[in-house]
Tab-separated table of C-alpha atoms in Angstrom:
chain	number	residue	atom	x	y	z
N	612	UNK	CA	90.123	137.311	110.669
N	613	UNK	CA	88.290	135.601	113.049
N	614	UNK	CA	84.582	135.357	110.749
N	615	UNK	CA	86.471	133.278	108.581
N	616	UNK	CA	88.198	130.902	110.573
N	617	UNK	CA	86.877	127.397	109.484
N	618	UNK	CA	88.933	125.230	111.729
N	619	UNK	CA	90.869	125.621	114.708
N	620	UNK	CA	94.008	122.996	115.249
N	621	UNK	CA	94.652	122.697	118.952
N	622	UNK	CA	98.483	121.356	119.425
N	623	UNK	CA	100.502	120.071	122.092
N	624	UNK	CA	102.359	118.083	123.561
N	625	UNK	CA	99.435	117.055	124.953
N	626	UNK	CA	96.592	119.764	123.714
N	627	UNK	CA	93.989	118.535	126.587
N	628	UNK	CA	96.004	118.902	129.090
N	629	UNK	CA	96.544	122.967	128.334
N	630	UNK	CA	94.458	125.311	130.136
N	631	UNK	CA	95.195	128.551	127.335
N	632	UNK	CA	93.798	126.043	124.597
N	633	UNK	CA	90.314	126.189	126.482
N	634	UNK	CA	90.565	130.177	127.198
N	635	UNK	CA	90.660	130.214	123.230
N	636	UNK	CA	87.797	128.026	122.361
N	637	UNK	CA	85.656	129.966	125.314
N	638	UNK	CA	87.109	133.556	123.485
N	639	UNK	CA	84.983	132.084	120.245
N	640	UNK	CA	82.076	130.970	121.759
N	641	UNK	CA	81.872	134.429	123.304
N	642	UNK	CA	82.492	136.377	119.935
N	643	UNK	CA	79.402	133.986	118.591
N	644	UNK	CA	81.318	132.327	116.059
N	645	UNK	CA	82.234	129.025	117.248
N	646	UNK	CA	79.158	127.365	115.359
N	647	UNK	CA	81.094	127.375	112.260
N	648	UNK	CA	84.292	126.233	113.414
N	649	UNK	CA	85.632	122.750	113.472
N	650	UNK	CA	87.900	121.919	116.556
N	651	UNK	CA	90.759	119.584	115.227
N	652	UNK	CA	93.219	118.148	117.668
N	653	UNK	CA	95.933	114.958	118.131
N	654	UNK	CA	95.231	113.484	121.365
N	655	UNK	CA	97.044	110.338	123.380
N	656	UNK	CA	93.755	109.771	124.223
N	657	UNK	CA	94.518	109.666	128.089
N	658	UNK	CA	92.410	112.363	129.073
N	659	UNK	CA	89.165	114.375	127.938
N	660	UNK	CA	89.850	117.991	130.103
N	661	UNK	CA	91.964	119.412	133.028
N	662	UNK	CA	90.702	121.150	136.234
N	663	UNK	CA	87.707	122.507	135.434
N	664	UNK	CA	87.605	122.308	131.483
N	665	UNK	CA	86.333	119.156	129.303
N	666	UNK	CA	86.918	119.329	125.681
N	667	UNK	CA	83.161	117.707	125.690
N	668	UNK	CA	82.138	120.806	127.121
N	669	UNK	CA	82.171	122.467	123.803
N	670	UNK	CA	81.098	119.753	121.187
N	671	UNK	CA	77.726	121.374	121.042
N	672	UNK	CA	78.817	124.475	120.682
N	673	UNK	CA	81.428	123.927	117.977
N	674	UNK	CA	80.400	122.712	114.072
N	675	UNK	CA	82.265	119.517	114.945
N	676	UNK	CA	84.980	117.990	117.101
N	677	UNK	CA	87.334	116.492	114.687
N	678	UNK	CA	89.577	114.314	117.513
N	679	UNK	CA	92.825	112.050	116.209
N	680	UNK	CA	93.775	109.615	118.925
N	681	UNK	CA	97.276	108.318	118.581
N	682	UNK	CA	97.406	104.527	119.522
N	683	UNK	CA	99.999	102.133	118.982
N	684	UNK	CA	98.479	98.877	120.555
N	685	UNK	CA	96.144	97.774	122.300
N	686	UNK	CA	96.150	97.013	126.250
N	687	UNK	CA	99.819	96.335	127.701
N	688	UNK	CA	101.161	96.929	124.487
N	689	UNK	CA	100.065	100.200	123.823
N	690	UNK	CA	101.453	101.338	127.611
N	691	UNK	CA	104.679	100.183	127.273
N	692	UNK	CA	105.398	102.254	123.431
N	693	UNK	CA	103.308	105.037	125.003
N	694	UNK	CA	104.800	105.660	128.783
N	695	UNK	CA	103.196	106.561	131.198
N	696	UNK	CA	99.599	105.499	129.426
N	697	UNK	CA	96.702	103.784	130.933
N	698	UNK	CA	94.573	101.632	128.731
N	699	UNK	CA	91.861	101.464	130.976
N	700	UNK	CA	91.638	105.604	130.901
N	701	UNK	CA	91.919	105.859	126.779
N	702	UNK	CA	89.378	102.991	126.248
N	703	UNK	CA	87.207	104.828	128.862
N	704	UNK	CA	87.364	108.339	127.447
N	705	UNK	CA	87.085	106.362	123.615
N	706	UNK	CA	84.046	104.897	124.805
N	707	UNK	CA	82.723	108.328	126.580
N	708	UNK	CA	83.274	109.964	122.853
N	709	UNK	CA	81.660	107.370	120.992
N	710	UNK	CA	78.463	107.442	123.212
N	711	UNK	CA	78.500	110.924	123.283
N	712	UNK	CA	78.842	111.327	119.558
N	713	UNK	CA	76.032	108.778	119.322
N	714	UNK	CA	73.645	111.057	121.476
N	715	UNK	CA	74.322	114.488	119.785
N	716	UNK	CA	74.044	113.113	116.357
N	717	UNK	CA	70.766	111.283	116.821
N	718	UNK	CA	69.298	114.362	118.191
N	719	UNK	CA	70.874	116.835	116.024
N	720	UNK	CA	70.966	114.830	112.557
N	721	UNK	CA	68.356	117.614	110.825
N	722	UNK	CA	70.936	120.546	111.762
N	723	UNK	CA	74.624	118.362	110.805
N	724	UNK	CA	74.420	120.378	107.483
N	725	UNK	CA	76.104	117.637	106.108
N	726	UNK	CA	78.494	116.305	108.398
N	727	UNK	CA	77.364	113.013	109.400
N	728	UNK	CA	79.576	112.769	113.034
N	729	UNK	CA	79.088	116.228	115.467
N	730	UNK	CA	82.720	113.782	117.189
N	731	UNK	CA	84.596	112.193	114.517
N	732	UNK	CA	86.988	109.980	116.170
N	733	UNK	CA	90.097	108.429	114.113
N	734	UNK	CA	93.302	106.500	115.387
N	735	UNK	CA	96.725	107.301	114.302
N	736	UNK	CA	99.223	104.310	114.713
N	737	UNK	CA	102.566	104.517	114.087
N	738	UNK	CA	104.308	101.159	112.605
N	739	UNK	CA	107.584	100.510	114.336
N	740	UNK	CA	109.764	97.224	115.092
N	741	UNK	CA	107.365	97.051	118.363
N	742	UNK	CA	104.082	97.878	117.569
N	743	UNK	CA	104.217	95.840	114.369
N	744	UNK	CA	104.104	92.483	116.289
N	745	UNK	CA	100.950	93.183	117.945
N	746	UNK	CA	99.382	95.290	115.129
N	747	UNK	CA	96.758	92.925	114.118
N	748	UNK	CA	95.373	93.122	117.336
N	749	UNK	CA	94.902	97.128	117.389
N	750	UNK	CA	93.240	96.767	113.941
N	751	UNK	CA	91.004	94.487	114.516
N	752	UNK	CA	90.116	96.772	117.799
N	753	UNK	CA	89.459	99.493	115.624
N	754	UNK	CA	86.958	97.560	113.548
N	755	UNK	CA	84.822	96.700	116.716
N	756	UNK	CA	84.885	100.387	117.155
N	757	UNK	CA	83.967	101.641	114.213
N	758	UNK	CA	86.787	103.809	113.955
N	759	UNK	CA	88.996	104.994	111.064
N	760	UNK	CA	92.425	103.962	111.328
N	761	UNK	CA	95.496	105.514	109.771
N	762	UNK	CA	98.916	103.877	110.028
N	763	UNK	CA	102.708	105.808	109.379
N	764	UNK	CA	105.505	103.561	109.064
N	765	UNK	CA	108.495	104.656	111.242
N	766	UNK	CA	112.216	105.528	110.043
N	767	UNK	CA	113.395	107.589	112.821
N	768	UNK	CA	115.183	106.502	114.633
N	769	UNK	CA	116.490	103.899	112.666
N	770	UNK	CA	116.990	101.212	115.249
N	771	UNK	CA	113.019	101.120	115.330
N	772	UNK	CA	112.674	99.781	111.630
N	773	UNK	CA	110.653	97.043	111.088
N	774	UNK	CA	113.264	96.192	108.855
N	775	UNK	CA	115.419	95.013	111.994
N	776	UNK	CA	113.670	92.219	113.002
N	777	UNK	CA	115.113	89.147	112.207
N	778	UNK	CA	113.858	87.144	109.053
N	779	UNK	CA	112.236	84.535	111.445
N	780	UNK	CA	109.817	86.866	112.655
N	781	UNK	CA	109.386	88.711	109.228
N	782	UNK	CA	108.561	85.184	107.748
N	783	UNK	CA	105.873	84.998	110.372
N	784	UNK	CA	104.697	88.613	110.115
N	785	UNK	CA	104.745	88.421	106.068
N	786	UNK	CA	101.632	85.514	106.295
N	787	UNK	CA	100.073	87.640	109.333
N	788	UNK	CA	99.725	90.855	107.434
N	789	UNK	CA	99.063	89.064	104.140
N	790	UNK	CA	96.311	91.650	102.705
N	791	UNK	CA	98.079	94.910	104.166
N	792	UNK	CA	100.668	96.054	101.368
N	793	UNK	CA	101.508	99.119	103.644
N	794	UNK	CA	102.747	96.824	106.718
N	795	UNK	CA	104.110	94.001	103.962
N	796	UNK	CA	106.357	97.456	102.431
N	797	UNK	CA	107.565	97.972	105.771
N	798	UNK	CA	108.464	94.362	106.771
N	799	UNK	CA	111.048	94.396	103.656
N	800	UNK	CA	111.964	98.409	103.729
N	801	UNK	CA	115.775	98.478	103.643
N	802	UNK	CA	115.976	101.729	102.954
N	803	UNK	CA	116.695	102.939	106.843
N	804	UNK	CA	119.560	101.011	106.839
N	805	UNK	CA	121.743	100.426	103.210
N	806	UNK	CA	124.344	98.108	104.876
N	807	UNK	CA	121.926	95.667	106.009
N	808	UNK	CA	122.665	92.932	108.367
N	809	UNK	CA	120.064	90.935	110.138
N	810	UNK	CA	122.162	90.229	112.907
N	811	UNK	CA	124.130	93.672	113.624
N	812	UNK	CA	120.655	95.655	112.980
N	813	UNK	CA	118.537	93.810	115.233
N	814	UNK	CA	121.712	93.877	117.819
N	815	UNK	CA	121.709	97.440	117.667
N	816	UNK	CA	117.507	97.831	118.016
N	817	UNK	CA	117.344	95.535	120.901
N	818	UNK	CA	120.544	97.500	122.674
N	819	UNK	CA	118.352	100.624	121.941
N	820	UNK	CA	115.402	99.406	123.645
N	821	UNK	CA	117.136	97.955	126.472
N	822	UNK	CA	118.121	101.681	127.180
N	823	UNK	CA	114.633	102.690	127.681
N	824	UNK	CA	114.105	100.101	129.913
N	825	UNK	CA	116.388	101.203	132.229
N	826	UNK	CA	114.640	104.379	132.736
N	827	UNK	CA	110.896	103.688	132.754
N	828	UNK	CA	112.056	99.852	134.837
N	829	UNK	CA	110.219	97.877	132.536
N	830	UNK	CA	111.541	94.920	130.318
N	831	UNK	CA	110.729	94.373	126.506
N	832	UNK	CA	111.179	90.722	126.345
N	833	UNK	CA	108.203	90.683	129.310
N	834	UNK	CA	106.043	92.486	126.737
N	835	UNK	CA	107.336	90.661	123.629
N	836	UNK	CA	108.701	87.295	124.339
N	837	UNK	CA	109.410	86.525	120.856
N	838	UNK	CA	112.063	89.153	120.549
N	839	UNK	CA	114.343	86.792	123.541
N	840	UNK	CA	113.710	84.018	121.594
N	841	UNK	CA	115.266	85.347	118.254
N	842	UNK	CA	117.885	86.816	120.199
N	843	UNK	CA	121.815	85.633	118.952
N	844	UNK	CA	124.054	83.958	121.589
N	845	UNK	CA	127.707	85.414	121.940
């Protein structure tokens, strides 16, 4: 089946960092068909290869390197939703793809056959009770990239629903995100939790949070000081 094989999906958890998913591409370079495959892939966007393999490696020998980097802020804020993420290393490797795509394209823009990107680069955010507060921010990144930005509104679990926060910061939020109706939908979505209280729900989020803390040693109301302020006293 392997003549017909238009695109190859390369999974993970994290797909660059597996050795077998390089033996594969180099098996269909060798068989002479990898010109008329597209590599597609979800990446955290920490990395670009492992040992001696680099996914850039093999852009010119692919049809195209379709690459979805999953970001849910930008700087600090991304690090702390993501563990165990450096900002510095994914804007580094971003940049390195975007420079990269900008050379090959240039000089290969008679053979593209009709794709206009030989890397197209994309962000996938997820929209959470976190990553909603700083959103703006990681948007407007995107712009100043140039890159295509998809957001998915979180449900699970339900502490995480931007639903929880309390109506102060929704209020807030609402005028922020004005001309977004996806992030506007989620700011009033109910649906994760049918009892709703604003105090018990965003009780039971913070609690939730707080438990991650204690394992990775970090502390949310460093990262979002907003969230201490809105806070209930006992």
């Amino acid at each position: 089946i392997v003549p017909y094989i238009k695109t190859v999906t390369l999974q993970g958890g994290e797909p660059l960092f597996i050795k077998n998913q390089y033996k594969l591409l180099d098996k269909l370079v060798q068989m002479e068909v990898s010109e008329n495959i597209v590599i597609d892939m979800n990446t955290n966007g920490t990395m670009l290869g492992v040992g001696k393999y680099n996914i850039l490696d093999y852009v010119k020998k692919f049809k195209q390197l379709q690459i979805c980097i999953s970001l849910d802020g930008v700087g600090k804020y991304n690090e702390y939703i993501r563990r165990r993420s450096l900002w510095n290393d994914i804007d580094n490797n971003i940049n390195t793809l975007i420079r990269i795509n900008n050379e090959i394209s240039n000089k290969m823009m008679e053979d593209l056959e009709g794709i206009e990107n030989k890397i197209d680069i994309s962000v996938f955010s997820t929209v959470s009770l976190l990553s909603i507060l700083r959103m703006d921010k990681l948007i407007d990144w995107c712009k100043d990239k140039g890159l295509t930005q998809t957001l998915f509104v979180v449900d699970d679990p339900a502490e995480l629903s931007v639903s929880n926060l309390p109506e102060s910061i929704k209020k807030e939020l609402r005028i922020r995100y004005s001309n977004n109706k996806l992030l506007l939908s989620a700011i009033d979505n109910k649906e994760t939790n049918s009892d709703y209280d604003e105090k018990t729900n965003f009780s039971r989020a913070i609690k939730y949070i707080k438990k991650t803390d204690k394992e990775y040693n970090t502390d949310v109301f460093e990262i979002y000081p907003e969230l201490r302020n809105n806070l209930w006293q006992n």
